[in-house]
mmCIF file of C-alpha atoms and ligand atoms in Angstrom:
data_model
loop_
_atom_site.group_PDB
_atom_site.id
_atom_site.type_symbol
_atom_site.label_atom_id
_atom_site.label_comp_id
_atom_site.label_asym_id
_atom_site.label_seq_id
_atom_site.Cartn_x
_atom_site.Cartn_y
_atom_site.Cartn_z
ATOM 1 C CA MET A 10 108.651 99.703 101.339
ATOM 2 C CA GLU A 11 106.073 101.559 99.217
ATOM 3 C CA THR A 12 104.516 104.677 100.652
ATOM 4 C CA VAL A 13 100.751 105.091 100.934
ATOM 5 C CA VAL A 14 98.827 108.334 101.457
ATOM 6 C CA SER A 15 95.124 108.985 101.769
ATOM 7 C CA GLY A 16 92.730 111.321 103.518
ATOM 8 C CA ILE A 17 89.125 112.132 104.205
ATOM 9 C CA ARG A 18 87.658 115.620 104.288
ATOM 10 C CA SER A 19 86.648 116.812 107.739
ATOM 11 C CA THR A 20 83.037 117.546 106.906
ATOM 12 C CA GLY A 21 81.401 115.388 109.582
ATOM 13 C CA LYS A 22 80.688 111.758 110.320
ATOM 14 C CA LEU A 23 82.011 108.952 108.112
ATOM 15 C CA HIS A 24 79.478 106.900 106.142
ATOM 16 C CA LEU A 25 79.593 103.427 104.630
ATOM 17 C CA GLY A 26 80.951 104.882 101.358
ATOM 18 C CA ASN A 27 83.964 106.372 103.156
ATOM 19 C CA TYR A 28 84.490 103.102 104.999
ATOM 20 C CA TYR A 29 84.288 100.653 102.097
ATOM 21 C CA GLY A 30 85.809 103.044 99.544
ATOM 22 C CA ALA A 31 88.728 104.110 101.702
ATOM 23 C CA VAL A 32 89.084 103.353 105.429
ATOM 24 C CA LYS A 33 88.728 99.559 105.217
ATOM 25 C CA ASN A 34 91.714 99.554 102.865
ATOM 26 C CA PHE A 35 93.652 101.846 105.230
ATOM 27 C CA VAL A 36 93.253 99.301 108.019
ATOM 28 C CA GLN A 37 94.553 96.459 105.848
ATOM 29 C CA MET A 38 97.351 98.475 104.259
ATOM 30 C CA GLN A 39 98.890 99.639 107.528
ATOM 31 C CA HIS A 40 100.366 96.152 108.002
ATOM 32 C CA GLU A 41 102.108 96.095 104.626
ATOM 33 C CA TYR A 42 103.119 99.640 103.725
ATOM 34 C CA ASN A 43 104.554 102.869 105.064
ATOM 35 C CA CYS A 44 101.173 104.575 105.575
ATOM 36 C CA PHE A 45 100.125 108.200 106.050
ATOM 37 C CA PHE A 46 96.424 108.772 106.747
ATOM 38 C CA PHE A 47 95.258 112.304 107.335
ATOM 39 C CA ILE A 48 92.209 114.419 108.046
ATOM 40 C CA ALA A 49 91.752 116.846 105.151
ATOM 41 C CA ASP A 50 90.788 120.008 106.999
ATOM 42 C CA TYR A 51 92.344 122.413 104.464
ATOM 43 C CA HIS A 52 90.086 120.864 101.817
ATOM 44 C CA SER A 53 87.002 121.306 103.983
ATOM 45 C CA LEU A 54 87.468 125.117 103.930
ATOM 46 C CA THR A 55 86.004 125.309 100.419
ATOM 47 C CA THR A 56 82.562 125.122 102.066
ATOM 48 C CA HIS A 57 83.332 127.733 104.801
ATOM 49 C CA PRO A 58 82.609 125.840 108.043
ATOM 50 C CA THR A 59 82.386 127.810 111.303
ATOM 51 C CA PRO A 60 85.469 127.534 113.578
ATOM 52 C CA GLN A 61 83.466 125.417 116.042
ATOM 53 C CA ASP A 62 82.287 122.989 113.363
ATOM 54 C CA GLN A 63 85.780 122.872 111.912
ATOM 55 C CA HIS A 64 87.348 121.589 115.118
ATOM 56 C CA GLY A 65 84.491 119.220 115.952
ATOM 57 C CA ASN A 66 84.611 117.673 112.478
ATOM 58 C CA VAL A 67 88.354 117.066 112.627
ATOM 59 C CA LYS A 68 87.908 115.334 115.964
ATOM 60 C CA GLN A 69 85.051 113.227 114.595
ATOM 61 C CA VAL A 70 87.182 111.875 111.727
ATOM 62 C CA LEU A 71 90.122 111.223 114.052
ATOM 63 C CA VAL A 72 87.877 109.266 116.441
ATOM 64 C CA GLU A 73 86.401 107.262 113.570
ATOM 65 C CA TYR A 74 89.809 106.455 112.040
ATOM 66 C CA LEU A 75 90.821 104.972 115.379
ATOM 67 C CA ALA A 76 87.470 103.243 115.882
ATOM 68 C CA ALA A 77 87.754 101.620 112.445
ATOM 69 C CA GLY A 78 91.069 100.071 113.486
ATOM 70 C CA ILE A 79 93.845 102.341 112.235
ATOM 71 C CA ASP A 80 96.676 101.858 114.691
ATOM 72 C CA PRO A 81 98.635 105.066 115.355
ATOM 73 C CA GLU A 82 101.713 102.955 116.137
ATOM 74 C CA LYS A 83 101.592 101.332 112.701
ATOM 75 C CA ALA A 84 100.303 104.104 110.447
ATOM 76 C CA THR A 85 100.961 107.828 110.714
ATOM 77 C CA ILE A 86 97.646 109.570 111.457
ATOM 78 C CA TYR A 87 97.709 113.360 111.233
ATOM 79 C CA VAL A 88 95.704 116.506 110.673
ATOM 80 C CA GLN A 89 96.485 118.081 107.281
ATOM 81 C CA SER A 90 96.699 121.643 108.672
ATOM 82 C CA ASP A 91 99.499 120.525 111.032
ATOM 83 C CA LEU A 92 101.695 120.300 107.907
ATOM 84 C CA PRO A 93 102.260 123.782 106.417
ATOM 85 C CA GLU A 94 104.710 122.078 104.022
ATOM 86 C CA ILE A 95 101.642 120.868 102.096
ATOM 87 C CA VAL A 96 100.602 124.466 101.420
ATOM 88 C CA GLU A 97 104.076 125.282 100.153
ATOM 89 C CA LEU A 98 104.081 122.361 97.721
ATOM 90 C CA TYR A 99 100.526 123.334 96.668
ATOM 91 C CA LEU A 100 101.865 126.766 95.689
ATOM 92 C CA TYR A 101 104.669 125.289 93.597
ATOM 93 C CA LEU A 102 102.325 122.857 91.845
ATOM 94 C CA ASN A 103 99.800 125.626 91.160
ATOM 95 C CA MET A 104 102.363 127.343 88.937
ATOM 96 C CA ASN A 105 102.095 124.436 86.506
ATOM 97 C CA ALA A 106 98.395 123.615 86.788
ATOM 98 C CA TYR A 107 96.401 125.066 83.905
ATOM 99 C CA MET A 108 93.021 126.742 84.187
ATOM 100 C CA GLY A 109 91.608 124.665 81.356
ATOM 101 C CA GLU A 110 92.419 121.288 82.879
ATOM 102 C CA LEU A 111 91.161 122.375 86.303
ATOM 103 C CA GLU A 112 87.889 123.663 84.867
ATOM 104 C CA ARG A 113 87.360 120.386 83.011
ATOM 105 C CA SER A 114 87.603 118.231 86.157
ATOM 106 C CA ALA A 115 84.337 116.348 86.728
ATOM 107 C CA SER A 116 84.217 117.121 90.450
ATOM 108 C CA PHE A 117 84.711 120.851 89.796
ATOM 109 C CA LYS A 118 81.877 120.830 87.275
ATOM 110 C CA ASP A 119 79.646 119.010 89.802
ATOM 111 C CA LYS A 120 80.439 121.574 92.486
ATOM 112 C CA VAL A 121 79.718 124.477 90.122
ATOM 113 C CA ARG A 122 76.366 122.929 89.274
ATOM 114 C CA ALA A 123 75.499 122.275 92.934
ATOM 115 C CA ASN A 124 76.747 125.600 94.408
ATOM 116 C CA PRO A 125 76.724 128.274 91.690
ATOM 117 C CA ASP A 126 77.069 131.027 94.312
ATOM 118 C CA ASN A 127 80.298 129.640 95.827
ATOM 119 C CA ILE A 128 82.698 128.910 92.987
ATOM 120 C CA ASN A 129 85.915 129.861 94.770
ATOM 121 C CA ALA A 130 89.492 129.409 93.618
ATOM 122 C CA GLY A 131 90.056 126.781 96.338
ATOM 123 C CA LEU A 132 87.443 124.639 94.662
ATOM 124 C CA LEU A 133 89.133 125.071 91.287
ATOM 125 C CA THR A 134 92.534 124.097 92.663
ATOM 126 C CA TYR A 135 91.202 121.314 94.904
ATOM 127 C CA PRO A 136 92.976 118.652 92.766
ATOM 128 C CA VAL A 137 96.284 120.535 93.109
ATOM 129 C CA LEU A 138 96.013 120.516 96.898
ATOM 130 C CA MET A 139 95.200 116.826 96.726
ATOM 131 C CA ALA A 140 98.275 116.223 94.546
ATOM 132 C CA ALA A 141 100.361 118.111 97.133
ATOM 133 C CA ASP A 142 98.985 115.811 99.883
ATOM 134 C CA ILE A 143 100.185 112.781 97.971
ATOM 135 C CA LEU A 144 103.449 114.064 96.524
ATOM 136 C CA ILE A 145 104.589 115.545 99.851
ATOM 137 C CA HIS A 146 105.352 111.969 100.994
ATOM 138 C CA ARG A 147 106.244 110.791 97.455
ATOM 139 C CA ALA A 148 103.571 108.122 97.739
ATOM 140 C CA THR A 149 102.797 105.557 95.051
ATOM 141 C CA LYS A 150 99.561 104.027 96.358
ATOM 142 C CA VAL A 151 96.421 105.945 97.288
ATOM 143 C CA PRO A 152 93.453 103.986 98.678
ATOM 144 C CA VAL A 153 90.311 105.829 97.539
ATOM 145 C CA GLY A 154 86.811 105.193 96.195
ATOM 146 C CA LYS A 155 85.887 105.246 92.521
ATOM 147 C CA ASP A 156 84.931 108.950 92.595
ATOM 148 C CA GLN A 157 88.567 109.952 93.181
ATOM 149 C CA GLU A 158 90.053 108.260 90.118
ATOM 150 C CA GLN A 159 90.239 111.441 88.054
ATOM 151 C CA HIS A 160 91.948 113.307 90.910
ATOM 152 C CA LEU A 161 94.665 110.644 90.963
ATOM 153 C CA GLU A 162 95.175 111.074 87.250
ATOM 154 C CA MET A 163 95.633 114.802 87.833
ATOM 155 C CA ALA A 164 98.105 114.134 90.664
ATOM 156 C CA ARG A 165 100.186 112.074 88.220
ATOM 157 C CA THR A 166 99.967 114.860 85.643
ATOM 158 C CA PHE A 167 101.179 117.496 88.115
ATOM 159 C CA GLY A 168 103.999 115.320 89.447
ATOM 160 C CA ASN A 169 105.162 114.373 85.946
ATOM 161 C CA ARG A 170 105.002 117.982 84.800
ATOM 162 C CA PHE A 171 107.178 119.057 87.719
ATOM 163 C CA ASN A 172 109.652 116.311 86.846
ATOM 164 C CA ARG A 173 109.782 117.366 83.191
ATOM 165 C CA LEU A 174 110.150 121.059 83.976
ATOM 166 C CA TYR A 175 113.070 120.504 86.329
ATOM 167 C CA LYS A 176 114.531 117.531 84.453
ATOM 168 C CA THR A 177 114.273 115.212 87.426
ATOM 169 C CA ASP A 178 112.495 111.994 88.391
ATOM 170 C CA TYR A 179 111.856 113.221 91.920
ATOM 171 C CA PHE A 180 108.133 112.457 92.152
ATOM 172 C CA PRO A 181 106.976 108.865 91.528
ATOM 173 C CA GLU A 182 103.544 108.261 89.966
ATOM 174 C CA PRO A 183 100.726 107.684 92.480
ATOM 175 C CA TYR A 184 97.896 105.288 91.622
ATOM 176 C CA ALA A 185 94.466 104.739 93.166
ATOM 177 C CA PHE A 186 94.370 101.486 95.113
ATOM 178 C CA SER A 187 91.805 99.024 96.433
ATOM 179 C CA PHE A 188 92.378 95.495 97.725
ATOM 180 C CA SER A 189 89.298 94.432 95.762
ATOM 181 C CA ASN A 190 91.095 95.299 92.463
ATOM 182 C CA GLN A 191 88.190 97.443 91.343
ATOM 183 C CA LEU A 192 87.692 100.813 93.011
ATOM 184 C CA VAL A 193 84.539 100.775 95.116
ATOM 185 C CA LYS A 194 81.431 102.887 94.632
ATOM 186 C CA VAL A 195 78.901 102.479 97.442
ATOM 187 C CA PRO A 196 75.422 103.564 96.319
ATOM 188 C CA GLY A 197 73.179 105.828 98.387
ATOM 189 C CA LEU A 198 69.821 104.744 99.798
ATOM 190 C CA ASP A 199 67.938 106.950 97.317
ATOM 191 C CA GLY A 200 69.038 104.747 94.412
ATOM 192 C CA LYS A 201 70.181 107.729 92.377
ATOM 193 C CA GLY A 202 73.949 107.733 92.771
ATOM 194 C CA LYS A 203 76.733 107.373 95.309
ATOM 195 C CA MET A 204 76.322 107.501 99.058
ATOM 196 C CA GLY A 205 77.437 110.947 100.200
ATOM 197 C CA LYS A 206 77.045 113.576 102.846
ATOM 198 C CA SER A 207 75.782 116.227 100.496
ATOM 199 C CA GLU A 208 72.961 114.063 99.139
ATOM 200 C CA GLY A 209 70.821 114.412 102.262
ATOM 201 C CA GLU A 210 70.851 112.867 105.726
ATOM 202 C CA ALA A 211 68.635 109.898 104.791
ATOM 203 C CA ASN A 212 70.806 108.873 101.829
ATOM 204 C CA ALA A 213 73.801 107.801 103.909
ATOM 205 C CA VAL A 214 74.296 105.312 106.728
ATOM 206 C CA TYR A 215 76.929 106.596 109.151
ATOM 207 C CA LEU A 216 79.339 104.406 111.120
ATOM 208 C CA SER A 217 78.062 106.102 114.272
ATOM 209 C CA ASP A 218 74.329 105.571 113.516
ATOM 210 C CA GLU A 219 72.527 103.618 116.226
ATOM 211 C CA PRO A 220 70.864 100.312 115.158
ATOM 212 C CA GLU A 221 67.334 101.794 115.225
ATOM 213 C CA VAL A 222 68.444 104.650 112.982
ATOM 214 C CA ILE A 223 70.079 102.218 110.545
ATOM 215 C CA ARG A 224 66.914 100.087 110.440
ATOM 216 C CA LYS A 225 64.707 103.104 109.815
ATOM 217 C CA LYS A 226 66.921 104.458 107.018
ATOM 218 C CA VAL A 227 67.244 101.110 105.253
ATOM 219 C CA MET A 228 63.525 100.269 105.501
ATOM 220 C CA ARG A 229 62.780 103.651 103.877
ATOM 221 C CA ALA A 230 65.291 103.160 101.053
ATOM 222 C CA VAL A 231 63.928 103.519 97.539
ATOM 223 C CA SER A 232 62.625 100.336 95.900
ATOM 224 C CA ASP A 233 60.015 99.494 93.256
ATOM 225 C CA SER A 234 56.948 97.249 93.124
ATOM 226 C CA GLY A 235 58.936 94.097 92.296
ATOM 227 C CA PRO A 236 59.882 92.082 89.192
ATOM 228 C CA THR A 237 57.118 90.858 86.881
ATOM 229 C CA GLU A 238 59.166 88.558 84.650
ATOM 230 C CA GLU A 239 61.754 85.950 85.544
ATOM 231 C CA ASN A 240 65.418 86.986 85.192
ATOM 232 C CA GLN A 241 64.556 90.534 84.215
ATOM 233 C CA PRO A 242 67.382 93.063 84.548
ATOM 234 C CA LYS A 243 67.304 95.107 87.749
ATOM 235 C CA PRO A 244 66.325 98.765 87.346
ATOM 236 C CA GLU A 245 68.419 101.423 89.093
ATOM 237 C CA ALA A 246 65.697 101.831 91.713
ATOM 238 C CA ILE A 247 66.514 98.338 93.022
ATOM 239 C CA GLN A 248 70.077 97.657 91.897
ATOM 240 C CA HIS A 249 71.445 99.898 94.667
ATOM 241 C CA LEU A 250 70.036 97.575 97.375
ATOM 242 C CA PHE A 251 71.820 94.607 95.806
ATOM 243 C CA ASP A 252 75.000 96.655 95.420
ATOM 244 C CA LEU A 253 74.867 97.592 99.097
ATOM 245 C CA MET A 254 74.280 93.965 100.008
ATOM 246 C CA LYS A 255 77.299 92.974 97.927
ATOM 247 C CA VAL A 256 79.406 95.278 100.076
ATOM 248 C CA VAL A 257 78.144 94.417 103.579
ATOM 249 C CA SER A 258 76.624 90.913 103.390
ATOM 250 C CA ALA A 259 77.985 87.393 102.920
ATOM 251 C CA PRO A 260 78.124 86.170 99.278
ATOM 252 C CA ASP A 261 75.500 83.457 99.900
ATOM 253 C CA THR A 262 73.078 86.029 101.338
ATOM 254 C CA LEU A 263 73.407 88.049 98.147
ATOM 255 C CA ALA A 264 73.005 84.905 96.026
ATOM 256 C CA HIS A 265 69.865 83.957 97.998
ATOM 257 C CA PHE A 266 68.118 87.295 97.320
ATOM 258 C CA ASP A 267 69.363 87.352 93.739
ATOM 259 C CA GLY A 268 67.690 83.945 93.228
ATOM 260 C CA LEU A 269 64.429 85.207 94.758
ATOM 261 C CA TYR A 270 64.512 88.257 92.489
ATOM 262 C CA ASN A 271 65.141 86.153 89.420
ATOM 263 C CA ASN A 272 62.148 83.893 90.062
ATOM 264 C CA CYS A 273 59.932 86.821 91.097
ATOM 265 C CA GLN A 274 59.501 85.666 94.692
ATOM 266 C CA ILE A 275 61.394 88.466 96.325
ATOM 267 C CA ARG A 276 59.894 90.542 99.140
ATOM 268 C CA TYR A 277 61.824 93.768 99.454
ATOM 269 C CA GLY A 278 60.868 94.066 103.128
ATOM 270 C CA ASP A 279 62.808 90.846 103.834
ATOM 271 C CA LEU A 280 65.787 91.996 101.802
ATOM 272 C CA LYS A 281 65.894 95.354 103.595
ATOM 273 C CA LYS A 282 65.593 93.693 106.990
ATOM 274 C CA GLN A 283 68.551 91.439 106.187
ATOM 275 C CA LEU A 284 70.527 94.372 104.777
ATOM 276 C CA ALA A 285 69.887 96.445 107.913
ATOM 277 C CA ASP A 286 70.911 93.513 110.151
ATOM 278 C CA ASP A 287 74.142 93.047 108.199
ATOM 279 C CA ILE A 288 74.985 96.764 108.314
ATOM 280 C CA ILE A 289 74.348 96.778 112.066
ATOM 281 C CA THR A 290 76.632 93.748 112.496
ATOM 282 C CA VAL A 291 79.565 95.203 110.535
ATOM 283 C CA THR A 292 79.322 98.634 112.156
ATOM 284 C CA ALA A 293 78.732 97.465 115.766
ATOM 285 C CA PRO A 294 82.400 97.165 116.837
ATOM 286 C CA MET A 295 83.196 100.590 115.375
ATOM 287 C CA ARG A 296 80.150 102.175 117.025
ATOM 288 C CA GLU A 297 81.234 100.831 120.401
ATOM 289 C CA LYS A 298 84.759 102.139 119.972
ATOM 290 C CA ILE A 299 83.476 105.565 118.864
ATOM 291 C CA HIS A 300 81.532 105.792 122.139
ATOM 292 C CA ALA A 301 84.537 104.598 124.110
ATOM 293 C CA ILE A 302 87.107 107.100 122.833
ATOM 294 C CA SER A 303 85.066 110.184 121.841
ATOM 295 C CA ASN A 304 85.630 111.909 125.157
ATOM 296 C CA ASP A 305 89.200 110.760 125.730
ATOM 297 C CA THR A 306 90.713 114.122 124.823
ATOM 298 C CA SER A 307 94.165 113.374 126.177
ATOM 299 C CA TYR A 308 94.464 110.199 124.075
ATOM 300 C CA LEU A 309 93.247 112.013 120.949
ATOM 301 C CA ARG A 310 95.673 114.878 121.558
ATOM 302 C CA GLN A 311 98.527 112.436 121.983
ATOM 303 C CA VAL A 312 97.664 110.615 118.734
ATOM 304 C CA ALA A 313 97.431 113.879 116.751
ATOM 305 C CA LEU A 314 100.692 115.188 118.182
ATOM 306 C CA HIS A 315 102.594 111.958 117.560
ATOM 307 C CA GLY A 316 101.240 111.786 113.980
ATOM 308 C CA ALA A 317 102.050 115.423 113.227
ATOM 309 C CA LEU A 318 105.661 114.904 114.302
ATOM 310 C CA LYS A 319 106.143 111.823 112.136
ATOM 311 C CA ALA A 320 104.361 113.328 109.122
ATOM 312 C CA ARG A 321 106.314 116.593 109.346
ATOM 313 C CA GLU A 322 109.576 114.714 109.326
ATOM 314 C CA SER A 323 108.687 113.216 105.956
ATOM 315 C CA ALA A 324 107.114 116.431 104.566
ATOM 316 C CA SER A 325 109.965 118.736 105.552
ATOM 317 C CA LYS A 326 112.488 116.433 103.895
ATOM 318 C CA THR A 327 110.502 116.626 100.644
ATOM 319 C CA ILE A 328 110.117 120.412 100.818
ATOM 320 C CA LYS A 329 113.824 120.877 101.439
ATOM 321 C CA GLU A 330 114.645 118.768 98.379
ATOM 322 C CA VAL A 331 111.969 120.425 96.233
ATOM 323 C CA ARG A 332 113.308 123.898 97.109
ATOM 324 C CA GLU A 333 116.736 122.809 95.957
ATOM 325 C CA ILE A 334 115.370 121.376 92.707
ATOM 326 C CA ILE A 335 113.491 124.625 92.027
ATOM 327 C CA GLY A 336 116.626 126.661 92.653
ATOM 328 C CA PHE A 337 115.878 128.234 96.012
ATOM 329 C CA LYS A 338 119.382 128.025 97.393
ATOM 330 C CA GLU A 339 121.068 129.468 100.409
ATOM 331 C CA PHE A 340 123.685 132.179 99.843
HETATM 332 P P1 TYM B 25 85.917 112.592 100.739
HETATM 333 O O1 TYM B 25 85.878 113.057 102.124
HETATM 334 O O2 TYM B 25 84.890 113.093 99.800
HETATM 335 O O3 TYM B 25 85.856 111.035 100.666
HETATM 336 C C1 TYM B 25 86.776 110.279 101.401
HETATM 337 C C2 TYM B 25 86.978 108.916 100.788
HETATM 338 O O4 TYM B 25 85.744 108.201 100.766
HETATM 339 C C3 TYM B 25 85.494 107.735 99.450
HETATM 340 N N1 TYM B 25 84.053 107.729 99.200
HETATM 341 C C4 TYM B 25 83.403 106.699 98.631
HETATM 342 N N2 TYM B 25 83.836 105.518 98.187
HETATM 343 C C5 TYM B 25 82.922 104.677 97.669
HETATM 344 N N3 TYM B 25 81.587 104.983 97.618
HETATM 345 C C6 TYM B 25 81.118 106.151 98.046
HETATM 346 N N4 TYM B 25 79.816 106.407 98.000
HETATM 347 C C7 TYM B 25 82.038 107.087 98.588
HETATM 348 N N5 TYM B 25 81.919 108.329 99.118
HETATM 349 C C8 TYM B 25 83.164 108.706 99.474
HETATM 350 C C9 TYM B 25 86.214 108.692 98.534
HETATM 351 O O5 TYM B 25 86.490 108.089 97.298
HETATM 352 C C10 TYM B 25 87.462 108.999 99.334
HETATM 353 O O6 TYM B 25 88.422 107.982 99.138
HETATM 354 N N6 TYM B 25 89.473 114.464 97.919
HETATM 355 C C11 TYM B 25 89.295 113.405 98.896
HETATM 356 C C12 TYM B 25 90.051 113.698 100.178
HETATM 357 C C13 TYM B 25 91.504 113.882 99.942
HETATM 358 C C14 TYM B 25 92.450 112.876 99.548
HETATM 359 C C15 TYM B 25 93.682 113.528 99.435
HETATM 360 C C16 TYM B 25 92.326 111.515 99.289
HETATM 361 C C17 TYM B 25 92.198 115.037 100.040
HETATM 362 N N7 TYM B 25 93.497 114.825 99.739
HETATM 363 C C18 TYM B 25 94.839 112.839 99.063
HETATM 364 C C19 TYM B 25 93.497 110.826 98.913
HETATM 365 C C20 TYM B 25 94.715 111.494 98.801
HETATM 366 C C21 TYM B 25 87.792 113.294 99.134
HETATM 367 O O7 TYM B 25 87.017 113.656 98.307
HETATM 368 O O8 TYM B 25 87.389 112.885 100.293
#
């Protein structure tokens, strides 16, 4: 059975981008593959969270994984920092990751632009740590959103380079995966790019947002004054609402509003109302479950412990074999 690995950074609540880009696939994949889903708390350290926030954020992602329907009996759910083997593999891979290729990564360049006063080495080697996450279980499929495609390419590069250096075929090639064939990019409510946590509170709809909050955010989403000619192409300032609808609504709902746009009869207020209703409907079961398990500390502890044990079994086997390949042998 093929092995699957994916994770989400522990930087707070999950939004619709995380759900449709990643978690929805996790839930489907757990029935068909040997799955490892983790909470990337090592990765979150690049932004220097306080110890209190750090723990709270890990818990939040764990709760939301479970609320979204990941079954800890089917998939292995774990906290990344419970596996020190990942750090060891990260060190080995760093020896063959070149400054130039790391500096050229699009996400590194974005981070440098956004936070010029915090360009730390962890940020530079972020893709190496991500490769270690994947290669530690020798996974071949990685369910992620469109923004992670380049990181997967780098993971293949680092795995292949290791194989070449040590004349082995130990690491298989991991590929980004989505059930919808194309990797998903969920737009933000500001109509300027992807939905994300760092683009401002109002740009993202969170799985835990209450219905009134969802309605308010969606009604305030960017739009324009409406089409003036039949069948005119949609500008970016409106395309994002249709793209969101494509993700959360039924195909005939999308077709209905598309038709209204094309014959210039669309009222954006109606479209936003429908969009908000559909988001509320798809998130409702998860919201309820989040409320139900958030304070069940003993259950959460049990899930994290069980997952750490299973994940460490797989990771320590890999590290043992990697140490032998490298030439670290017992006397
Ligand atoms: P993070 O926390 O930024 O994002 C987690 C997942 O959510 C997806 N995503 C989106 N998908 C579609 N549209 C969006 N607007 C959107 N926003 C976020 C991301 O593509 C990602 O799948 N580096 C990873 C975490 C990670 C990881 C790994 C993933 C660390 N190690 C190993 C896979 C394998 C990240 O940026 O997470």
